[in-house]
Coordinates of C-alpha atoms in Angstrom, one line a residue:
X139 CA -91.5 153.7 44.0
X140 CA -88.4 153.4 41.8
X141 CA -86.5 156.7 41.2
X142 CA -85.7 158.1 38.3
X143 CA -82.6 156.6 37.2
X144 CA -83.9 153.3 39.1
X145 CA -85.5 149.9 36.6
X146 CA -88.2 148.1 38.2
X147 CA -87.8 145.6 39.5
X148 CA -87.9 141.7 38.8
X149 CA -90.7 140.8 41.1
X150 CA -92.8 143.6 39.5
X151 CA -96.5 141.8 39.0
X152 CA -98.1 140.3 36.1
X153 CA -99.9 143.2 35.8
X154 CA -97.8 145.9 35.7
X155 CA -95.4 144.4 33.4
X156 CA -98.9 144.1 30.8
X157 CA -99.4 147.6 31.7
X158 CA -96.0 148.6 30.8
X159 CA -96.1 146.7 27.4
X160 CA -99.5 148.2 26.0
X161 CA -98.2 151.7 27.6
X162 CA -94.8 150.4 25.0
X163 CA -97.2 149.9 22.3
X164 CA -98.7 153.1 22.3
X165 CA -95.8 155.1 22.4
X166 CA -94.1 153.0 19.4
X167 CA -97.4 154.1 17.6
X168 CA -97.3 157.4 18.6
X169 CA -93.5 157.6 17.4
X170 CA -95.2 156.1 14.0
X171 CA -97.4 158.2 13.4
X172 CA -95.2 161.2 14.3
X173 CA -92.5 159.9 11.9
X174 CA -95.5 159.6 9.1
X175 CA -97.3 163.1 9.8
X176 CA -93.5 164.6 10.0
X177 CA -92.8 162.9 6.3
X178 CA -96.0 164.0 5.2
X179 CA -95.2 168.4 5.9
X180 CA -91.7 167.4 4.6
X181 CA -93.3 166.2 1.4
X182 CA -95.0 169.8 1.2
X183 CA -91.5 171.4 2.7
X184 CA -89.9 169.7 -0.4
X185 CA -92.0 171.4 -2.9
X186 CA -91.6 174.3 -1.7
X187 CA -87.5 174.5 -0.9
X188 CA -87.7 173.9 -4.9
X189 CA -88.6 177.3 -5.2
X190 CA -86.4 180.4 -5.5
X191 CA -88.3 182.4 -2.6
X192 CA -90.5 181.4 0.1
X193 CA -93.7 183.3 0.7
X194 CA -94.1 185.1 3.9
X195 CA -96.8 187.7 5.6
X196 CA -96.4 190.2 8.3
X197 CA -99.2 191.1 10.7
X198 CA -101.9 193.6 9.4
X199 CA -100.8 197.3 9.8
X200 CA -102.4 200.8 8.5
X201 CA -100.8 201.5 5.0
X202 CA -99.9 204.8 4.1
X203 CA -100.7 206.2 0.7
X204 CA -97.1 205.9 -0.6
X205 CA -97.2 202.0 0.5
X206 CA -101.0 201.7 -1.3
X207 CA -99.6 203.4 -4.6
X208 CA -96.6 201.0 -4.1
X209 CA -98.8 198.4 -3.6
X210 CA -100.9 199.4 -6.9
X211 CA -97.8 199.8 -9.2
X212 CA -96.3 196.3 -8.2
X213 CA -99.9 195.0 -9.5
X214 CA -99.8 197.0 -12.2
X215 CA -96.5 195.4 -13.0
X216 CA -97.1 191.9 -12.0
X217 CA -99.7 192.4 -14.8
X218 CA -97.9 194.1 -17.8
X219 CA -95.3 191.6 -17.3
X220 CA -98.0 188.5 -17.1
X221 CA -100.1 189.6 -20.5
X222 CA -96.3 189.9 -22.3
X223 CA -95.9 186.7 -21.3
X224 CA -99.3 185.2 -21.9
X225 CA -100.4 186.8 -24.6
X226 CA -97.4 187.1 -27.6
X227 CA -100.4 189.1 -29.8
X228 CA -100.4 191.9 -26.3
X229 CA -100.0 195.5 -27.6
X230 CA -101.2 198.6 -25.9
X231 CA -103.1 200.7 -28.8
X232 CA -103.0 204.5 -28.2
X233 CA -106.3 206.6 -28.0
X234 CA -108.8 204.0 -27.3
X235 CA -111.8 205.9 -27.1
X236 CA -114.6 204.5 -25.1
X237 CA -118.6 205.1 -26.2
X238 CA -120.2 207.2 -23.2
X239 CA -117.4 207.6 -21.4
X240 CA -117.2 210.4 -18.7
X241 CA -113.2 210.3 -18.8
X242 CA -113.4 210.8 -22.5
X243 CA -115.8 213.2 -23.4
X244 CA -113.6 215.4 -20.8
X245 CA -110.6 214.7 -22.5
X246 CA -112.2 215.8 -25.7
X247 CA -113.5 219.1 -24.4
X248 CA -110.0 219.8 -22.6
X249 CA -108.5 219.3 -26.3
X250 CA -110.3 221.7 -27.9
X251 CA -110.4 224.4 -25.3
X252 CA -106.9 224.0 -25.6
X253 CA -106.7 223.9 -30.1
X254 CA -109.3 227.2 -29.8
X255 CA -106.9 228.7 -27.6
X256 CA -103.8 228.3 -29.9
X257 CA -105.8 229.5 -33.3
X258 CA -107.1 232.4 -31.4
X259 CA -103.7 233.7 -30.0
X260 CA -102.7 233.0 -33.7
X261 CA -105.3 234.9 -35.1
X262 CA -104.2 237.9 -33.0
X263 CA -102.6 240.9 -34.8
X264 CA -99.2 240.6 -33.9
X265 CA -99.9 237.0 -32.8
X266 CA -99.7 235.2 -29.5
X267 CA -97.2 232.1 -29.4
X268 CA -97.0 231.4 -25.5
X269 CA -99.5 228.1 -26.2
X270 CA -97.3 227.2 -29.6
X271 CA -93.6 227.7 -27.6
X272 CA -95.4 225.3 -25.0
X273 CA -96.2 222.6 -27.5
X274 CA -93.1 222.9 -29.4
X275 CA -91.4 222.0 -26.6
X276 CA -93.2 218.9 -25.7
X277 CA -92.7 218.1 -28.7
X278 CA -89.1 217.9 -28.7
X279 CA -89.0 216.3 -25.2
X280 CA -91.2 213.4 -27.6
X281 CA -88.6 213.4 -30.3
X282 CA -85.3 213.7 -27.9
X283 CA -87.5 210.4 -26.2
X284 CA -86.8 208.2 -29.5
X285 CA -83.4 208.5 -29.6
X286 CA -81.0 206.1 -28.8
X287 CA -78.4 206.8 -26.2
X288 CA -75.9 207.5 -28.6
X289 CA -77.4 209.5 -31.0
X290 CA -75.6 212.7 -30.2
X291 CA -75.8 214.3 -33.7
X292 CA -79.9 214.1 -33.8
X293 CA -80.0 215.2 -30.2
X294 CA -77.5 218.0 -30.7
X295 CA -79.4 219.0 -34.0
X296 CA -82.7 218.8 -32.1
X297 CA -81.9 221.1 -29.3
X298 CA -80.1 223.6 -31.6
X299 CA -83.7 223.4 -33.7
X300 CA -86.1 223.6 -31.0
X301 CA -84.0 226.1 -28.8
X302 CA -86.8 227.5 -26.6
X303 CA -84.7 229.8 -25.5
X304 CA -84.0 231.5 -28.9
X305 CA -87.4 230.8 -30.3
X306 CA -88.9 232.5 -27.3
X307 CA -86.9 235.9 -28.2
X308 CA -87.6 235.6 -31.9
X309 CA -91.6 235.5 -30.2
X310 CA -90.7 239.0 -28.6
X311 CA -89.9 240.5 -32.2
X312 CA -92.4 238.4 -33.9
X313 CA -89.9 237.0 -36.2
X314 CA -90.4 233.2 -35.4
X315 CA -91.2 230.8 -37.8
X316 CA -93.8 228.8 -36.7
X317 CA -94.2 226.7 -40.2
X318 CA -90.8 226.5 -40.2
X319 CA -90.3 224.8 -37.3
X320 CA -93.3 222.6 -37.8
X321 CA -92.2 221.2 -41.3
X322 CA -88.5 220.6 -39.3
X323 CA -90.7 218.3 -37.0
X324 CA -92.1 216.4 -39.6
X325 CA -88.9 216.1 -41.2
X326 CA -87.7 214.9 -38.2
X327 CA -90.4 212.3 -37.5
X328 CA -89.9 211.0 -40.8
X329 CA -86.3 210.2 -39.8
X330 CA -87.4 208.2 -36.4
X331 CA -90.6 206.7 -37.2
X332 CA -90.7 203.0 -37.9
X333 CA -91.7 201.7 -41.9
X334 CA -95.6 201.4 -41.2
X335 CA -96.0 204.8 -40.5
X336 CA -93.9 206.3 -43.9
X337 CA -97.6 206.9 -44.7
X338 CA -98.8 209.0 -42.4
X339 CA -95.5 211.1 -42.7
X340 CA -96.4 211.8 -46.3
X341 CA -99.9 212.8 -45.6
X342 CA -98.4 215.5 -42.9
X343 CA -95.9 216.3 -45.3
X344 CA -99.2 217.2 -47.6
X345 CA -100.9 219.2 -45.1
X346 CA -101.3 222.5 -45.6
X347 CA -99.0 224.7 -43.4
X348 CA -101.0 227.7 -43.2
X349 CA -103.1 226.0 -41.3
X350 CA -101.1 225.5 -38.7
X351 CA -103.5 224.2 -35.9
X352 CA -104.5 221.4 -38.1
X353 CA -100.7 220.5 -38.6
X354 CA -99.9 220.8 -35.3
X355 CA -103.4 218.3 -34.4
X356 CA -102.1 215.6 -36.6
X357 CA -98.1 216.1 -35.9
X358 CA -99.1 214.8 -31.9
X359 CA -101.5 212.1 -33.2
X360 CA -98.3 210.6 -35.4
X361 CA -96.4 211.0 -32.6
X362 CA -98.8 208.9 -30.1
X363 CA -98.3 206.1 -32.8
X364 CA -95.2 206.4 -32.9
X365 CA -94.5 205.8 -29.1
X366 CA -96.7 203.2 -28.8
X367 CA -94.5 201.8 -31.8
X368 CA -91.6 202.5 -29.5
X369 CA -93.2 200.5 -26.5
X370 CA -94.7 197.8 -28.7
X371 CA -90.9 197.1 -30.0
X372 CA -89.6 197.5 -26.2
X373 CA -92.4 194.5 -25.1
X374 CA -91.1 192.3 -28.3
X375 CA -87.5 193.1 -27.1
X376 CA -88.4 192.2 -23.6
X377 CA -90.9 189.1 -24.1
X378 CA -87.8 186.4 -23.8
X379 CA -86.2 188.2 -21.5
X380 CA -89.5 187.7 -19.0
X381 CA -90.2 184.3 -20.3
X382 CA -87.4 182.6 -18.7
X383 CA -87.4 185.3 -15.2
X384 CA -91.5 185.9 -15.8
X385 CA -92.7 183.5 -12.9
X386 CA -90.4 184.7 -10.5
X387 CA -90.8 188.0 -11.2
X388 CA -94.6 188.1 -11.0
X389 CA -94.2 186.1 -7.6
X390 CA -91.3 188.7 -6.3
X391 CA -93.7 191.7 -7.3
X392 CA -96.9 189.5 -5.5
X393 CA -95.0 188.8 -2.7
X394 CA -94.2 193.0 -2.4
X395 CA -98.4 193.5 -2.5
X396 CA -98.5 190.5 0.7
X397 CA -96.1 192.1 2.6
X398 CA -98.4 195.4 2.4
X399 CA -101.7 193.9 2.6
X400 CA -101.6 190.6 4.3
X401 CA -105.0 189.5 4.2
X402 CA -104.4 189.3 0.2
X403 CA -104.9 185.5 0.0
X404 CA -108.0 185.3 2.1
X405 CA -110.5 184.4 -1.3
X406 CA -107.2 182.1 -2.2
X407 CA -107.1 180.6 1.4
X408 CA -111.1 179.4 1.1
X409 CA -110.6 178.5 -2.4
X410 CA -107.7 175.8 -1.5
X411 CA -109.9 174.5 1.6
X412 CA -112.7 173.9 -0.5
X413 CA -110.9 171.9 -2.3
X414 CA -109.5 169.9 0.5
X415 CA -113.1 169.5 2.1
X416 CA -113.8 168.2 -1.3
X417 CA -111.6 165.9 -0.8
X418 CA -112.0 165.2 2.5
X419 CA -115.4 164.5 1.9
X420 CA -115.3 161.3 0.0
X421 CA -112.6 159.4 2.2
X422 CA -113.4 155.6 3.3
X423 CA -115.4 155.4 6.7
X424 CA -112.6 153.6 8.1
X425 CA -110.8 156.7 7.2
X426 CA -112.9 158.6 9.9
X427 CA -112.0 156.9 12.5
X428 CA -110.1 157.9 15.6
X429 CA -106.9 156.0 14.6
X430 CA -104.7 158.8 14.0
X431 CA -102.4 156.3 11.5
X432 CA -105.4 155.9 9.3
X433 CA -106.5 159.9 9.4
X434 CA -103.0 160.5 8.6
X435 CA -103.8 158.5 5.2
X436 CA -106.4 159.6 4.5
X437 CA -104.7 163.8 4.3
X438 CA -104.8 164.5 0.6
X439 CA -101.3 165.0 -1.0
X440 CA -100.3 168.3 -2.6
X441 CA -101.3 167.4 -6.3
X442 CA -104.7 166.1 -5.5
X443 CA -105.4 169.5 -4.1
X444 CA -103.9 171.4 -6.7
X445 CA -105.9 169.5 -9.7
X446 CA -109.2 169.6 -7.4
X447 CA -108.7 173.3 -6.7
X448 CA -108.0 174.3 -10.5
X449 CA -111.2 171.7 -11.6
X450 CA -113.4 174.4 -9.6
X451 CA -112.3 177.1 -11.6
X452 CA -114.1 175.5 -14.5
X453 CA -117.3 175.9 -12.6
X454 CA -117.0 179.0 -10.8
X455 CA -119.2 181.8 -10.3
X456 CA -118.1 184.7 -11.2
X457 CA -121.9 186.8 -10.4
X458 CA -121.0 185.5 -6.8
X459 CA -117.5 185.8 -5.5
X460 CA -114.4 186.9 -6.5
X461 CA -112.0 184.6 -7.9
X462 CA -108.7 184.0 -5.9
X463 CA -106.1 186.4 -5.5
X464 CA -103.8 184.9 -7.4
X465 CA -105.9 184.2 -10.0
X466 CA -107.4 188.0 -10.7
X467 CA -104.8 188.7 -13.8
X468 CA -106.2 185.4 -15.7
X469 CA -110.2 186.4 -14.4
X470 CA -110.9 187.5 -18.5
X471 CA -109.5 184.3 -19.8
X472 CA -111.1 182.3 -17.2
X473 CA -114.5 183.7 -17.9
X474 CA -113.8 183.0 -21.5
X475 CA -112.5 179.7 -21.2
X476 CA -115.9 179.0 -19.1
X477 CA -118.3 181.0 -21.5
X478 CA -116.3 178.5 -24.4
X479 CA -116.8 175.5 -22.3
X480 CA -120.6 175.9 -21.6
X481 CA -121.2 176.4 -25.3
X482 CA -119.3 173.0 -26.4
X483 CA -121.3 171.7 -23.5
X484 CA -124.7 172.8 -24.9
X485 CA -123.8 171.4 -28.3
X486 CA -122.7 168.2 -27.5
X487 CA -125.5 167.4 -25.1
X488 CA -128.3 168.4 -28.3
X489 CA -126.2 166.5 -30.5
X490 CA -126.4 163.4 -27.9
X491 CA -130.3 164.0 -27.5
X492 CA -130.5 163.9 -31.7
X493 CA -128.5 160.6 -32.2
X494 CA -130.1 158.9 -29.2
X495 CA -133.2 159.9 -30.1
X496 CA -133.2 159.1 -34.0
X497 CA -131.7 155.9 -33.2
X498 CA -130.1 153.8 -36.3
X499 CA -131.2 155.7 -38.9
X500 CA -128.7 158.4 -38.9
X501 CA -125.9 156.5 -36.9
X502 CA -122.5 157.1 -38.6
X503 CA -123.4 160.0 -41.0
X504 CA -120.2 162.5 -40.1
X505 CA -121.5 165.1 -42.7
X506 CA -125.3 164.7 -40.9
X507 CA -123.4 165.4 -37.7
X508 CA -121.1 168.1 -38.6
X509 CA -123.8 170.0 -40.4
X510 CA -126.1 170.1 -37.1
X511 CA -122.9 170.9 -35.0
X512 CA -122.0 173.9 -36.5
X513 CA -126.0 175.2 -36.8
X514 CA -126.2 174.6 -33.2
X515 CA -123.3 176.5 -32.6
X516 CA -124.0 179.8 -34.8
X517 CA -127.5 179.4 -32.9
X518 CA -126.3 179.1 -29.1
X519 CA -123.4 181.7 -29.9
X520 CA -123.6 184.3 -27.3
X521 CA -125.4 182.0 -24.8
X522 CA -123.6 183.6 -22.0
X523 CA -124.9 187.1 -22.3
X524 CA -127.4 188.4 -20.0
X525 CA -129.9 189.2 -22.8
X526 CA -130.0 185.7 -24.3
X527 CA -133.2 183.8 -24.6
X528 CA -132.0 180.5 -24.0
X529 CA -135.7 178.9 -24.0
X530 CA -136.6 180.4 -27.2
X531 CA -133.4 179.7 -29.2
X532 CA -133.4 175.8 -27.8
X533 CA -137.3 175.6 -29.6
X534 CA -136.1 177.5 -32.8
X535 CA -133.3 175.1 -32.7
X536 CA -135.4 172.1 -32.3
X537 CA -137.3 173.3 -35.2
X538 CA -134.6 173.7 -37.8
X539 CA -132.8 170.0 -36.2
X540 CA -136.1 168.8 -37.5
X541 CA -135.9 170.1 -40.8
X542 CA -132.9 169.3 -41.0
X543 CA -133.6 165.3 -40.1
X544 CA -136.5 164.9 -42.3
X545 CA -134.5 166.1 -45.4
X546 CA -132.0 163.4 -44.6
X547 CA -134.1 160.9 -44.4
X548 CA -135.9 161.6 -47.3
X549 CA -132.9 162.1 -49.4
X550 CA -132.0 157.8 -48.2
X551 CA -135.4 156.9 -48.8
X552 CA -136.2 156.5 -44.6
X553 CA -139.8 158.1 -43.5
X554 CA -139.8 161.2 -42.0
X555 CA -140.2 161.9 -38.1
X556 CA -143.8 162.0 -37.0
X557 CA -145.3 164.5 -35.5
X558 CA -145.1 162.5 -31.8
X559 CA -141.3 162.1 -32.6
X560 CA -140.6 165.5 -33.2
X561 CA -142.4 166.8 -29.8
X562 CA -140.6 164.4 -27.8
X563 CA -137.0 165.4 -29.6
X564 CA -138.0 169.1 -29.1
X565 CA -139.1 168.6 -25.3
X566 CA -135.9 167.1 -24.6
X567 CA -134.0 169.5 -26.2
X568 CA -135.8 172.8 -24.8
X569 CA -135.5 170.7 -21.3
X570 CA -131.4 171.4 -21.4
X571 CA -131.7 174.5 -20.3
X572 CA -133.4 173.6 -17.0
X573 CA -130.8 173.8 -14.4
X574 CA -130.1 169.9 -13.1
X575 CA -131.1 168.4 -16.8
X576 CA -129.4 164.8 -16.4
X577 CA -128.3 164.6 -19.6
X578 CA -126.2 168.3 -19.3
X579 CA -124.6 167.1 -15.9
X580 CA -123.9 164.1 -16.8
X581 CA -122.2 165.5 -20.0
X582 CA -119.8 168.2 -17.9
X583 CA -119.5 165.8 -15.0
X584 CA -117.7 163.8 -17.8
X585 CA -116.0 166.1 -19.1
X586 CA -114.5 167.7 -15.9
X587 CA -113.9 164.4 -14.3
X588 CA -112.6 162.8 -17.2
X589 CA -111.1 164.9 -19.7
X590 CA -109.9 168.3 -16.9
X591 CA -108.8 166.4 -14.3
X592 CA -106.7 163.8 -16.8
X593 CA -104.8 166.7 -18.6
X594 CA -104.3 168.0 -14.7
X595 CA -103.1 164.8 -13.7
X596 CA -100.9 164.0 -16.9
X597 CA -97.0 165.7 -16.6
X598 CA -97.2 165.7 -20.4
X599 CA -100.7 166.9 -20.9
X600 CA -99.8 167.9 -24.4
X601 CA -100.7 164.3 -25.3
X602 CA -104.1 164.3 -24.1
X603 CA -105.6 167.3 -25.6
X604 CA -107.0 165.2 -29.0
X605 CA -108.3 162.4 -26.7
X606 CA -111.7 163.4 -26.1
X607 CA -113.4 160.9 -23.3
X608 CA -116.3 158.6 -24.9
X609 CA -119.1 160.7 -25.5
X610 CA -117.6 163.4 -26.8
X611 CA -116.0 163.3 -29.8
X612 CA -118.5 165.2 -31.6
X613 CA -116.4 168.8 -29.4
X614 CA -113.3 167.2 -29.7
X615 CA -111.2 170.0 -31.8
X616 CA -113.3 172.7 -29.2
X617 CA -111.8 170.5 -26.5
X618 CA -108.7 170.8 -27.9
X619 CA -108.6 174.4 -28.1
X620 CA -110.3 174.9 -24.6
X621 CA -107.8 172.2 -22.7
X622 CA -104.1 174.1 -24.2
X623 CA -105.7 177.4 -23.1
X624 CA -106.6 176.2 -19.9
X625 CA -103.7 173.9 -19.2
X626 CA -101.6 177.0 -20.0
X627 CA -102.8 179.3 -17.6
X628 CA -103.2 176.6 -15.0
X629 CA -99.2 175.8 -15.5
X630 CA -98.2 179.2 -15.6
X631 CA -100.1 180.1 -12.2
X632 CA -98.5 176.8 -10.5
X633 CA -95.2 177.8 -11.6
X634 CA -95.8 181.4 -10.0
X635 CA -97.6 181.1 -7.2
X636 CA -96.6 177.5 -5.8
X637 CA -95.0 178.2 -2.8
X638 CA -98.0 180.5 -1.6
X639 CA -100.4 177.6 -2.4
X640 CA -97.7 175.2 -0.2
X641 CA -98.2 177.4 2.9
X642 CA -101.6 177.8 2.6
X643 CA -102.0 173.8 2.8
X644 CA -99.2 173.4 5.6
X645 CA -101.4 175.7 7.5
X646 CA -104.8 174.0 6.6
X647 CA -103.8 170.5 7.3
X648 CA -101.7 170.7 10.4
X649 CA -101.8 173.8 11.8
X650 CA -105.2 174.8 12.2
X651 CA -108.7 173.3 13.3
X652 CA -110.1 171.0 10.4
X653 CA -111.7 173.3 7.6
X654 CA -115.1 174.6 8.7
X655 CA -118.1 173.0 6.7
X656 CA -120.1 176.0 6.4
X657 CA -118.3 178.0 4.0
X658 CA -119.8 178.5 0.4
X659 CA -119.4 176.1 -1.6
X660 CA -118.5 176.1 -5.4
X661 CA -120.9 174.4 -8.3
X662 CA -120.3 170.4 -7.9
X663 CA -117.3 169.7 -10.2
X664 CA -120.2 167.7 -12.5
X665 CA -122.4 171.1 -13.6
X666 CA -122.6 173.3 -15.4
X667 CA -123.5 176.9 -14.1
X668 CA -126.7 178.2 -15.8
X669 CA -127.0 181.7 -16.8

């Protein structure tokens, strides 16, 4: 036997020498495929090195109730700062009061415990004014709030006016002025408030000030506008500010909440290896082989599993799971877009039912079909709600699409539908609502194959929003307005939470056993979920 730093020999056999070449071969193959699968993680190292911070996690730990109220205000911001951006018509609106609500009718009852308290201390001969020094003093602390940092003059005026120190000894010898200072507080609001509210200035300025309760009631409920004016101009200050730093702040503020809670992409974790199963699913069978060149191939790259993993949010269900982590601030317009998107389904697949069914004779009348569009639509709106009777509305439907039909073809001299015709047109429409009607699946599996993923797939998906796929142009403006809204969120999310999404995959495709088949799976990207 040679030694290490020996070559064989010459007279080595036949044998041995073939041995040695097909043991060659395999390594050069092995050294292939190496190179490949090390050019394939450096395609998904590339993406993310692009970003400005790289996601990381630290093993689980027990939080603390500082770190979970941490944890809750970086949510809280990731949110304030992600509806600014989305949504240029976001403005918080003070006093919201909700019907039956628990919190509110508390509130309420606090409120006027506290109003009966001040008229009765008031009412008392010589009056009370502990409860009236108390609110004119939050009351200044409001006002002194409004003020810009270098408005000395009103802050000086202000202080020497709402001295609580002074009014509280002229409350000793009874000699404050109560209505004084009130009408000095109006004056003063009248000063700081913004244009829209000169109005409700004037109609303080016309209360009654012997009633001073009252006054003092409607002086706080300016001033709550008035704040949320103050905030409402800070977020229309702030809103280009956060759309050029908005992304990587909201990933900055997401990547505080992993570092607390590290199991906070688990949903988002089975979500992105759904999608790869889903992809994994329809490879070639030569792809599922044992050739490890030809698995390597067959890996999905980074932007097939983003488009196939956003396509299932058109078709997830909300009733059953959660949706990803990262996707919990958009849930409300995801549901929406969804809700939208069933709708335009439903009318589209009627409208192909009608046209198919009716055949020639009403081929190519725009106004025919525009006029049954939007009665379908007023008569499915609010299909997603619990209480809807989807059965029932699809025959009362059916029954005025009749009416509607045998009009028309009266009016151009063609012989109404016959009795036979208008069962079988109202069968097939009241058969839509069953859950795998061919005619609804095949409508969404065209739209979501066709239309979704081609605006996922297109860098400038701008363009493709008024191309609606064959089939259906009759929802081709609702497309429209469904596609920007999703596109939007989808590129916004991407832009944020990218380099999460990156690691996640790394791990999935080469550093952990192949994705488990028996995980839930999502609605096939073809259907629609039935209520």
């Amino acid at each position: 036997m040679p030694l290490n730093d020996e070559r064989p020999s010459s007279t080595s056999s036949s044998e041995d020498q073939t041995s040695d070449g097909e043991s060659s071969s395999e390594c050069r193959e092995s050294m292939a495929t190496a190179s490949d699968l090390e050019s394939l993680r450096d395609s998904f190292n590339s993406d993310i090195s692009s970003k400005h911070c790289t996601p990381s996690s630290s093993p689980p730990e027990t939080l603390t109730l500082d770190e979970v109220m941490e944890a809750g205000r970086d949510l809280f911001n990731l949110k304030l700062s992600h509806d600014i951006v989305m949504n240029r018509e976001f403005q918080p609106h003070p006093n919201l009061k909700a019907k039956n609500s628990i919190w509110n009718a508390v509130k309420e009852n606090v409120q006027k415990a506290f109003w009966d308290t001040l008229q009765a201390e008031l009412n008392d001969d010589p009056p009370e004014y502990k409860h009236a020094i108390k609110l004119l003093e939050e009351i200044r602390e409001i006002l002194l709030s409004f003020l810009n940092p270098g408005a000395n003059r009103m802050r000086t005026q202000i202080m020497e006016v709402l001295d609580m120190d002074l009014i509280n000894q002229q409350a000793d010898n009874n000699a404050v002025d109560i209505c004084g200072l009130a009408s000095y507080v109006v004056t003063t609001m009248g000063k700081l408030c913004s244009p829209e509210r000169d109005g409700d200035i004037k109609k303080l300025q016309e209360l009654n000030t012997e009633n001073i309760v009252t006054l003092f009631r409607e002086i706080l409920h300016v001033l709550d506008l008035m704040r949320a004016d103050m905030v409402n101009f800070a977020i229309r200050s702030i809103r280009p500010v956060l759309q050029v730093i908005g992304a990587e702040y909201e990933r900055e503020k997401f990547q505080n909440v992993l570092d607390k809670t590290p199991n906070a992409l688990n949903i988002t974790t089975s979500w992105i290896q759904a999608a790869i199963e889903e992809l994994l699913s329809v490879r070639k069978p030569a792809e599922l082989s044992n050739n490890p060149e030809k698995i390597l191939q067959g890996l999905p790259g980074p932007s097939q599993i983003f488009n196939t993993a956003f396509l299932r949010l058109l078709t997830w269900d909300f009733s059953k799971s959660s949706v990803p982590e990262t996707w919990v601030v958009d849930e409300t317009q995801l549901e929406e877009i969804q809700r939208q998107l069933k709708q335009a389904v439903a009318v589209n697949t009627v409208l192909l039912i009608v046209f198919s069914t009716i055949g020639d004779r009403i081929q190519g009348l725009s106004v025919l079909s525009d006029r049954l569009k939007r009665m379908i639509t007023v008569l499915l709106n609010g299909m997603h709600k619990p209480n809807f009777n989807l059965k029932e509305t699809l025959e009362g439907t059916s029954v005025q699409i009749c009416c509607e039909l045998n009009k028309s073809l009266r009016e151009r001299d063609f012989p109404a539908l016959t009795p036979e015709q208008q069962a079988t047109l109202t069968g097939q429409i009241c058969s839509i609502g069953q859950k795998d009607n061919p005619v609804r699946t095949l409508v969404g599996k065209n739209l979501n194959l066709r239309y979704f993923m081609g605006l996922l797939s297109d860098p400038r998906p701008e363009v493709k929003l008024q191309e609606a796929p064959a089939g259906l142009a009759a929802i081709q403006p609702e497309l429209g307005v469904i596609g920007k809204a999703f596109i939007t969120l989808v590129n916004y999310n991407r832009a944020v939470y990218a380099p999460f999404y990156m690691e996640i995959m790394k791990k999935l495709l080469f550093f952990s056993d192949p994705p488990a088949t028996s995980l839930p799976q999502e609605p096939a990207q073809g259907s629609i979920p039935h209520d």
